[in-house]
């Protein structure tokens, strides 16, 4: 019995060794945040991106469009702690989507940032607070969703 | 006897006054900026990534960001610990290279900050890779000429603009000869840096093909 317990405890401790952060190379990051499309107008992209974020963030979303850039932002507040050890945490998820024309079509680049602040709200004037999100999964999800919405864009306008 | 002591003490105290020269804004801008005509931002960023991985591939943590398709940034953070005989010091080096690329080429700007963490204020936060929330980077901006001289010399080699890789020994000699001044232990430090040497540059320049036809 003791041996099993020891094994279980050591497994719990050792698992943390396998979750070491994978170091992305520039190439990996660059390819996971860039896609090229052909035959799709800028407006179709804007509508699809807008719908994507409305579906994900709902009424927590704030969306800004400037020329060929879309900024999408979500503010969240979480409260942790107990009694006098309380703290309020402010989270901001922010996205920047750039649409630029190329020879054969359109190039789309995305960037996701995450900021966490304990106790002090993050000013809304900062477009992309915090640091870039350091994984490829979040970007992969974005492309899958965007591809789906671009394929099924018949009723993009009536959400 | 008293006078001698006074002299010795005042010498020790006053030696701190012979401080490093101040850089003007123009000098600092020219030290931290390079133009690479004919090269793309991607090439410059990849060279910088390779430079940091050679210096200390295990300890550098990388992050990337893009303002728009033409302006891209690589962040490299290294946590270091120095164990000396009677004390130890811990801190973070923050490197940030921003490239602005166009049809003609690329302009690259480097920023280097060092944040020294007191060993007493050793909290959980500093045992993990740091993610500063608001401002990046923390710590103090580094103003000296030798570290940037070394950095750009290595970048130039990797991008095929220079024939040889500047080793730490060469950099130290340049400090001794007073070509450059300041501390280069951000990349040259036998205590906690690997300092590997590349086999070949990333971009083979025209120079080499010319040397093949017309040997030096």
Tab-separated table of C-alpha atoms in Angstrom:
chain	number	residue	atom	x	y	z
A	1	UNK	CA	0.000	0.000	0.000
A	2	UNK	CA	2.780	2.327	0.980
A	3	UNK	CA	4.567	1.620	-2.264
A	4	UNK	CA	1.522	2.494	-4.330
A	5	UNK	CA	1.098	5.727	-2.424
A	6	UNK	CA	4.756	6.576	-2.950
A	7	UNK	CA	4.412	5.847	-6.648
A	8	UNK	CA	1.332	8.037	-6.951
A	9	UNK	CA	2.993	10.933	-5.180
A	10	UNK	CA	6.136	10.682	-7.255
A	11	UNK	CA	4.097	10.556	-10.456
A	12	UNK	CA	2.295	13.740	-9.442
A	13	UNK	CA	5.588	15.454	-8.760
A	14	UNK	CA	7.336	14.212	-11.869
A	15	UNK	CA	4.574	15.170	-14.270
A	16	UNK	CA	5.550	18.788	-13.893
A	17	UNK	CA	8.815	17.952	-15.611
A	18	UNK	CA	7.089	17.027	-18.840
A	19	UNK	CA	5.124	20.250	-19.185
A	20	UNK	CA	8.138	22.402	-19.949
A	21	UNK	CA	7.313	25.263	-22.271
A	22	UNK	CA	8.064	24.434	-25.853
A	23	UNK	CA	10.177	27.101	-27.449
A	24	UNK	CA	8.653	28.289	-30.695
A	25	UNK	CA	11.039	29.248	-33.438
A	26	UNK	CA	10.400	32.373	-35.468
A	27	UNK	CA	9.426	30.235	-38.481
A	28	UNK	CA	6.855	28.236	-36.533
A	29	UNK	CA	5.306	31.372	-35.100
A	30	UNK	CA	5.346	33.158	-38.421
A	31	UNK	CA	3.653	30.320	-40.298
A	32	UNK	CA	1.014	29.787	-37.614
A	33	UNK	CA	-0.031	33.448	-37.659
A	34	UNK	CA	-0.117	34.027	-41.430
A	35	UNK	CA	-2.453	32.702	-44.118
A	36	UNK	CA	-3.020	33.589	-47.734
A	37	UNK	CA	-6.405	33.442	-49.425
A	38	UNK	CA	-7.514	33.952	-52.994
A	39	UNK	CA	-10.819	35.161	-54.372
A	40	UNK	CA	-12.255	36.552	-51.140
A	41	UNK	CA	-13.014	40.236	-50.782
A	42	UNK	CA	-11.877	42.345	-47.854
A	43	UNK	CA	-15.447	42.878	-46.779
A	44	UNK	CA	-16.084	39.142	-46.587
A	45	UNK	CA	-13.095	38.859	-44.290
A	46	UNK	CA	-14.272	41.659	-42.051
A	47	UNK	CA	-17.724	40.137	-41.708
A	48	UNK	CA	-16.355	36.672	-41.012
A	49	UNK	CA	-13.899	37.945	-38.393
A	50	UNK	CA	-16.627	40.020	-36.771
A	51	UNK	CA	-18.940	37.035	-36.576
A	52	UNK	CA	-16.168	34.819	-35.215
A	53	UNK	CA	-15.511	37.121	-32.283
A	54	UNK	CA	-19.201	37.800	-31.643
A	55	UNK	CA	-19.779	34.064	-31.345
A	56	UNK	CA	-16.796	33.593	-29.045
A	57	UNK	CA	-16.943	36.620	-26.787
A	58	UNK	CA	-20.595	37.662	-27.032
A	59	UNK	CA	-21.392	40.906	-25.257
A	60	UNK	CA	-17.947	41.076	-23.631
A	61	UNK	CA	-16.507	41.936	-27.023
A	62	UNK	CA	-15.319	45.350	-28.080
A	63	UNK	CA	-14.483	45.632	-31.734
A	64	UNK	CA	-12.660	48.372	-33.602
A	65	UNK	CA	-11.919	48.607	-37.272
A	66	UNK	CA	-9.288	50.908	-38.666
A	67	UNK	CA	-8.732	50.764	-42.417
A	68	UNK	CA	-7.358	47.261	-42.930
A	69	UNK	CA	-6.947	46.301	-39.304
A	70	UNK	CA	-9.433	44.841	-36.867
A	71	UNK	CA	-8.918	45.060	-33.122
A	72	UNK	CA	-10.968	42.695	-30.984
A	73	UNK	CA	-10.803	42.876	-27.225
A	74	UNK	CA	-12.415	41.203	-24.244
A	75	UNK	CA	-12.182	42.403	-20.645
A	76	UNK	CA	-12.711	39.917	-17.842
A	77	UNK	CA	-12.623	40.374	-14.094
A	78	UNK	CA	-12.026	37.550	-11.631
A	79	UNK	CA	-11.966	37.733	-7.869
A	80	UNK	CA	-9.862	35.443	-5.757
A	81	UNK	CA	-8.988	35.153	-2.091
A	82	UNK	CA	-10.880	35.361	1.160
A	83	UNK	CA	-11.450	37.908	3.929
A	84	UNK	CA	-8.630	40.493	3.835
A	85	UNK	CA	-6.617	38.482	1.349
A	86	UNK	CA	-8.913	39.336	-1.519
A	87	UNK	CA	-7.670	40.405	-4.881
A	88	UNK	CA	-9.333	41.479	-8.074
A	89	UNK	CA	-7.676	40.340	-11.264
A	90	UNK	CA	-8.200	42.112	-14.548
A	91	UNK	CA	-7.665	40.086	-17.697
A	92	UNK	CA	-7.585	41.387	-21.237
A	93	UNK	CA	-7.587	39.172	-24.320
A	94	UNK	CA	-6.812	41.235	-27.382
A	95	UNK	CA	-6.508	40.403	-31.056
A	96	UNK	CA	-5.170	42.269	-34.034
A	97	UNK	CA	-6.061	41.073	-37.526
A	98	UNK	CA	-4.359	42.662	-40.503
A	99	UNK	CA	-5.618	42.258	-44.031
A	100	UNK	CA	-3.160	43.151	-46.766
A	101	UNK	CA	-3.366	42.611	-50.518
A	102	UNK	CA	-0.787	40.443	-52.287
A	103	UNK	CA	-0.197	39.613	-55.949
A	104	UNK	CA	-2.600	36.664	-56.056
A	105	UNK	CA	-5.033	37.487	-53.304
A	106	UNK	CA	-5.074	38.518	-49.675
A	107	UNK	CA	-2.686	37.929	-46.840
A	108	UNK	CA	-4.065	37.758	-43.317
A	109	UNK	CA	-1.883	38.076	-40.263
A	110	UNK	CA	-3.092	37.740	-36.699
A	111	UNK	CA	-1.711	38.511	-33.306
A	112	UNK	CA	-3.174	37.622	-29.903
A	113	UNK	CA	-2.077	39.228	-26.659
A	114	UNK	CA	-2.950	38.468	-23.064
A	115	UNK	CA	-2.575	40.809	-20.119
A	116	UNK	CA	-3.198	40.157	-16.446
A	117	UNK	CA	-3.188	42.828	-13.798
A	118	UNK	CA	-3.871	42.304	-10.100
A	119	UNK	CA	-5.719	45.094	-8.355
A	120	UNK	CA	-5.472	47.737	-11.037
A	121	UNK	CA	-7.626	47.889	-14.165
A	122	UNK	CA	-5.815	47.941	-17.487
A	123	UNK	CA	-6.483	51.200	-19.330
A	124	UNK	CA	-8.786	50.795	-22.283
A	125	UNK	CA	-6.727	53.157	-24.429
A	126	UNK	CA	-4.026	50.512	-24.827
A	127	UNK	CA	-4.976	48.558	-27.915
A	128	UNK	CA	-2.873	45.461	-27.352
A	129	UNK	CA	-1.847	45.285	-23.688
A	130	UNK	CA	0.402	42.571	-22.321
A	131	UNK	CA	2.502	40.077	-24.149
A	132	UNK	CA	1.877	37.890	-27.209
A	133	UNK	CA	0.231	34.524	-26.594
A	134	UNK	CA	2.943	31.916	-26.788
A	135	UNK	CA	1.321	28.879	-28.350
A	136	UNK	CA	0.132	27.747	-31.755
A	137	UNK	CA	-3.153	26.155	-30.684
A	138	UNK	CA	-5.055	29.405	-30.238
A	139	UNK	CA	-4.047	30.529	-33.730
A	140	UNK	CA	-4.909	27.136	-35.190
A	141	UNK	CA	-8.410	27.416	-33.722
A	142	UNK	CA	-8.811	30.859	-35.228
A	143	UNK	CA	-7.982	29.618	-38.735
A	144	UNK	CA	-10.304	26.645	-38.475
A	145	UNK	CA	-13.175	28.866	-37.386
A	146	UNK	CA	-12.410	31.506	-39.995
A	147	UNK	CA	-12.298	28.913	-42.772
A	148	UNK	CA	-15.655	27.555	-41.647
A	149	UNK	CA	-17.263	30.992	-41.556
A	150	UNK	CA	-15.856	31.922	-44.967
A	151	UNK	CA	-17.301	28.737	-46.458
A	152	UNK	CA	-20.730	29.232	-44.903
A	153	UNK	CA	-21.102	32.943	-45.381
A	154	UNK	CA	-24.659	33.042	-46.743
A	155	UNK	CA	-26.210	34.569	-43.642
A	156	UNK	CA	-23.238	36.491	-42.259
A	157	UNK	CA	-25.276	39.628	-41.843
A	158	UNK	CA	-28.150	38.360	-39.746
A	159	UNK	CA	-26.650	37.189	-36.509
B	1	UNK	CA	49.997	58.120	9.174
B	2	UNK	CA	46.528	59.560	9.428
B	3	UNK	CA	47.108	61.515	6.267
B	4	UNK	CA	48.102	58.405	4.353
B	5	UNK	CA	44.912	56.669	5.427
B	6	UNK	CA	42.873	59.646	4.385
B	7	UNK	CA	44.567	59.604	1.002
B	8	UNK	CA	43.959	55.885	0.517
B	9	UNK	CA	40.291	56.211	1.492
B	10	UNK	CA	39.681	59.218	-0.665
B	11	UNK	CA	41.294	57.433	-3.608
B	12	UNK	CA	38.983	54.480	-3.117
B	13	UNK	CA	35.930	56.692	-2.778
B	14	UNK	CA	36.805	59.014	-5.622
B	15	UNK	CA	37.626	56.250	-8.079
B	16	UNK	CA	33.887	55.862	-8.474
B	17	UNK	CA	33.816	59.304	-10.049
B	18	UNK	CA	35.726	58.251	-13.141
B	19	UNK	CA	32.454	57.041	-14.584
B	20	UNK	CA	31.508	55.881	-18.056
B	21	UNK	CA	30.866	58.484	-20.744
B	22	UNK	CA	27.314	59.650	-21.400
B	23	UNK	CA	25.829	58.800	-24.756
B	24	UNK	CA	23.873	61.423	-26.631
B	25	UNK	CA	20.547	60.465	-28.152
B	26	UNK	CA	22.040	60.468	-31.639
B	27	UNK	CA	24.924	58.224	-30.615
B	28	UNK	CA	22.581	55.827	-28.854
B	29	UNK	CA	20.260	55.678	-31.854
B	30	UNK	CA	23.118	54.891	-34.222
B	31	UNK	CA	24.491	52.227	-31.885
B	32	UNK	CA	21.171	50.428	-31.554
B	33	UNK	CA	19.977	50.668	-35.159
B	34	UNK	CA	21.201	48.947	-38.319
B	35	UNK	CA	20.061	49.040	-41.893
B	36	UNK	CA	20.125	45.888	-43.977
B	37	UNK	CA	19.445	46.818	-47.595
B	38	UNK	CA	18.191	43.939	-49.705
B	39	UNK	CA	17.260	41.727	-46.766
B	40	UNK	CA	13.768	40.894	-45.526
B	41	UNK	CA	12.584	41.277	-41.957
B	42	UNK	CA	12.203	37.514	-41.739
B	43	UNK	CA	15.882	36.968	-42.509
B	44	UNK	CA	16.997	39.505	-39.908
B	45	UNK	CA	14.734	38.071	-37.217
B	46	UNK	CA	15.868	34.534	-37.931
B	47	UNK	CA	19.510	35.608	-37.677
B	48	UNK	CA	18.806	37.184	-34.309
B	49	UNK	CA	17.044	34.067	-33.084
B	50	UNK	CA	20.051	31.989	-34.130
B	51	UNK	CA	22.408	34.411	-32.352
B	52	UNK	CA	20.550	34.010	-29.054
B	53	UNK	CA	20.242	30.251	-29.401
B	54	UNK	CA	24.005	30.010	-29.950
B	55	UNK	CA	24.710	32.207	-26.949
B	56	UNK	CA	22.532	30.255	-24.539
B	57	UNK	CA	19.888	28.132	-26.212
B	58	UNK	CA	18.615	26.491	-23.045
B	59	UNK	CA	17.957	29.637	-21.101
B	60	UNK	CA	16.619	32.095	-23.655
B	61	UNK	CA	12.828	32.252	-23.872
B	62	UNK	CA	11.426	33.613	-27.103
B	63	UNK	CA	8.300	35.486	-27.969
B	64	UNK	CA	7.211	37.135	-31.191
B	65	UNK	CA	4.875	39.947	-32.068
B	66	UNK	CA	3.639	41.778	-35.126
B	67	UNK	CA	2.276	45.319	-35.338
B	68	UNK	CA	1.434	44.940	-38.991
B	69	UNK	CA	2.879	42.788	-41.781
B	70	UNK	CA	5.900	45.107	-42.091
B	71	UNK	CA	6.789	45.600	-38.417
B	72	UNK	CA	7.758	42.505	-36.472
B	73	UNK	CA	9.437	41.992	-33.117
B	74	UNK	CA	11.323	39.199	-31.418
B	75	UNK	CA	11.573	39.175	-27.634
B	76	UNK	CA	14.291	37.092	-25.990
B	77	UNK	CA	14.429	36.811	-22.226
B	78	UNK	CA	17.137	35.099	-20.247
B	79	UNK	CA	17.099	34.395	-16.550
B	80	UNK	CA	20.556	34.139	-15.106
B	81	UNK	CA	22.035	33.233	-11.762
B	82	UNK	CA	25.599	33.821	-10.733
B	83	UNK	CA	26.944	31.867	-7.809
B	84	UNK	CA	30.000	33.600	-6.444
B	85	UNK	CA	31.948	32.462	-3.452
B	86	UNK	CA	30.161	34.539	-0.845
B	87	UNK	CA	27.081	35.676	-2.673
B	88	UNK	CA	24.771	35.029	-5.563
B	89	UNK	CA	22.866	37.292	-7.888
B	90	UNK	CA	19.855	36.650	-10.082
B	91	UNK	CA	18.309	38.694	-12.795
B	92	UNK	CA	16.759	38.884	-16.220
B	93	UNK	CA	18.130	40.151	-19.502
B	94	UNK	CA	15.481	41.400	-21.902
B	95	UNK	CA	16.334	41.692	-25.578
B	96	UNK	CA	13.893	43.160	-28.065
B	97	UNK	CA	14.623	43.369	-31.782
B	98	UNK	CA	12.145	45.225	-33.965
B	99	UNK	CA	12.352	45.106	-37.747
B	100	UNK	CA	10.694	47.492	-40.145
B	101	UNK	CA	10.845	46.008	-43.619
B	102	UNK	CA	10.045	47.446	-47.003
B	103	UNK	CA	10.870	46.808	-50.615
B	104	UNK	CA	14.375	48.260	-50.253
B	105	UNK	CA	15.393	46.351	-47.178
B	106	UNK	CA	15.055	46.252	-43.439
B	107	UNK	CA	15.810	48.577	-40.552
B	108	UNK	CA	16.466	46.756	-37.290
B	109	UNK	CA	16.438	48.268	-33.797
B	110	UNK	CA	17.662	46.494	-30.695
B	111	UNK	CA	16.811	47.220	-27.098
B	112	UNK	CA	18.501	45.578	-24.135
B	113	UNK	CA	17.408	45.853	-20.523
B	114	UNK	CA	18.686	44.175	-17.400
B	115	UNK	CA	16.571	43.639	-14.329
B	116	UNK	CA	18.467	42.506	-11.249
B	117	UNK	CA	16.381	40.714	-8.667
B	118	UNK	CA	17.591	40.928	-5.121
B	119	UNK	CA	18.200	37.502	-3.684
B	120	UNK	CA	16.122	38.394	-0.629
B	121	UNK	CA	13.011	39.140	-2.656
B	122	UNK	CA	12.980	35.662	-4.097
B	123	UNK	CA	9.357	34.888	-4.668
B	124	UNK	CA	7.499	32.249	-6.598
B	125	UNK	CA	7.129	34.651	-9.475
B	126	UNK	CA	10.838	34.727	-10.176
B	127	UNK	CA	11.109	30.963	-10.232
B	128	UNK	CA	8.934	30.924	-13.334
B	129	UNK	CA	9.458	32.546	-16.709
B	130	UNK	CA	8.410	36.160	-16.319
B	131	UNK	CA	5.429	37.589	-18.147
B	132	UNK	CA	5.384	41.321	-17.484
B	133	UNK	CA	1.809	42.490	-17.893
B	134	UNK	CA	1.970	46.145	-18.821
B	135	UNK	CA	5.337	47.442	-19.635
B	136	UNK	CA	8.047	45.557	-21.371
B	137	UNK	CA	10.775	45.264	-20.458
B	138	UNK	CA	11.466	45.689	-16.783
B	139	UNK	CA	14.752	46.917	-15.431
B	140	UNK	CA	17.206	49.412	-16.740
B	141	UNK	CA	18.112	50.126	-20.338
B	142	UNK	CA	21.728	49.277	-21.066
B	143	UNK	CA	23.788	52.143	-22.393
B	144	UNK	CA	27.249	51.117	-23.497
B	145	UNK	CA	28.897	50.521	-26.823
B	146	UNK	CA	30.626	47.157	-26.467
B	147	UNK	CA	27.576	44.898	-26.164
B	148	UNK	CA	25.825	46.441	-29.167
B	149	UNK	CA	29.088	46.336	-31.123
B	150	UNK	CA	29.311	42.611	-30.429
B	151	UNK	CA	25.647	42.000	-31.195
B	152	UNK	CA	25.691	43.726	-34.599
B	153	UNK	CA	29.044	42.152	-35.530
B	154	UNK	CA	27.509	38.727	-34.989
B	155	UNK	CA	24.332	39.719	-36.837
B	156	UNK	CA	26.432	40.977	-39.738
B	157	UNK	CA	28.249	37.641	-39.884
B	158	UNK	CA	25.026	35.608	-39.870
B	159	UNK	CA	23.547	37.848	-42.566
B	160	UNK	CA	26.615	37.602	-44.776
B	161	UNK	CA	27.837	41.179	-44.316
B	162	UNK	CA	30.999	40.294	-42.428
B	163	UNK	CA	33.558	37.556	-42.890
B	164	UNK	CA	34.264	36.439	-39.346
B	165	UNK	CA	32.313	35.678	-36.194
B	166	UNK	CA	33.268	38.040	-33.373
B	167	UNK	CA	34.253	35.889	-30.427
B	168	UNK	CA	34.161	37.087	-26.836
B	169	UNK	CA	37.946	37.254	-26.876
B	170	UNK	CA	37.879	39.656	-29.813
B	171	UNK	CA	35.251	41.772	-28.095
B	172	UNK	CA	37.362	41.975	-24.929
B	173	UNK	CA	40.361	43.055	-26.980
B	174	UNK	CA	38.326	45.848	-28.518
B	175	UNK	CA	37.421	47.040	-25.009
B	176	UNK	CA	41.102	46.923	-24.027
B	177	UNK	CA	42.067	48.927	-27.109
B	178	UNK	CA	39.329	51.430	-26.196
B	179	UNK	CA	37.523	51.099	-29.507
B	180	UNK	CA	34.379	50.435	-27.488
B	181	UNK	CA	33.606	50.648	-23.797
B	182	UNK	CA	31.347	49.000	-21.290
B	183	UNK	CA	30.241	45.624	-20.131
B	184	UNK	CA	29.745	42.757	-22.556
B	185	UNK	CA	28.720	40.087	-20.066
B	186	UNK	CA	25.215	39.930	-21.537
B	187	UNK	CA	26.655	37.671	-24.243
B	188	UNK	CA	30.149	36.957	-22.877
B	189	UNK	CA	30.209	35.377	-19.492
B	190	UNK	CA	31.925	32.111	-18.709
B	191	UNK	CA	29.751	31.548	-15.627
B	192	UNK	CA	26.392	30.928	-17.254
B	193	UNK	CA	26.598	31.275	-21.032
B	194	UNK	CA	27.384	28.557	-23.532
B	195	UNK	CA	28.676	30.861	-26.273
B	196	UNK	CA	28.647	28.403	-29.194
B	197	UNK	CA	30.119	29.344	-32.550
B	198	UNK	CA	28.094	28.875	-35.759
B	199	UNK	CA	29.295	26.562	-38.529
B	200	UNK	CA	28.242	28.907	-41.292
B	201	UNK	CA	26.297	32.128	-41.813
B	202	UNK	CA	22.565	31.940	-42.563
B	203	UNK	CA	22.957	33.941	-45.737
B	204	UNK	CA	25.973	33.377	-47.925
B	205	UNK	CA	26.842	36.740	-49.333
B	206	UNK	CA	28.122	37.668	-52.754
B	207	UNK	CA	31.513	38.283	-51.186
B	208	UNK	CA	32.181	34.573	-50.853
B	209	UNK	CA	31.317	33.737	-54.418
B	210	UNK	CA	33.588	36.543	-55.538
B	211	UNK	CA	36.435	35.187	-53.399
B	212	UNK	CA	35.998	31.810	-55.093
B	213	UNK	CA	36.740	33.316	-58.451
B	214	UNK	CA	39.321	35.831	-57.257
B	215	UNK	CA	41.067	34.441	-54.143
B	216	UNK	CA	42.070	37.003	-51.511
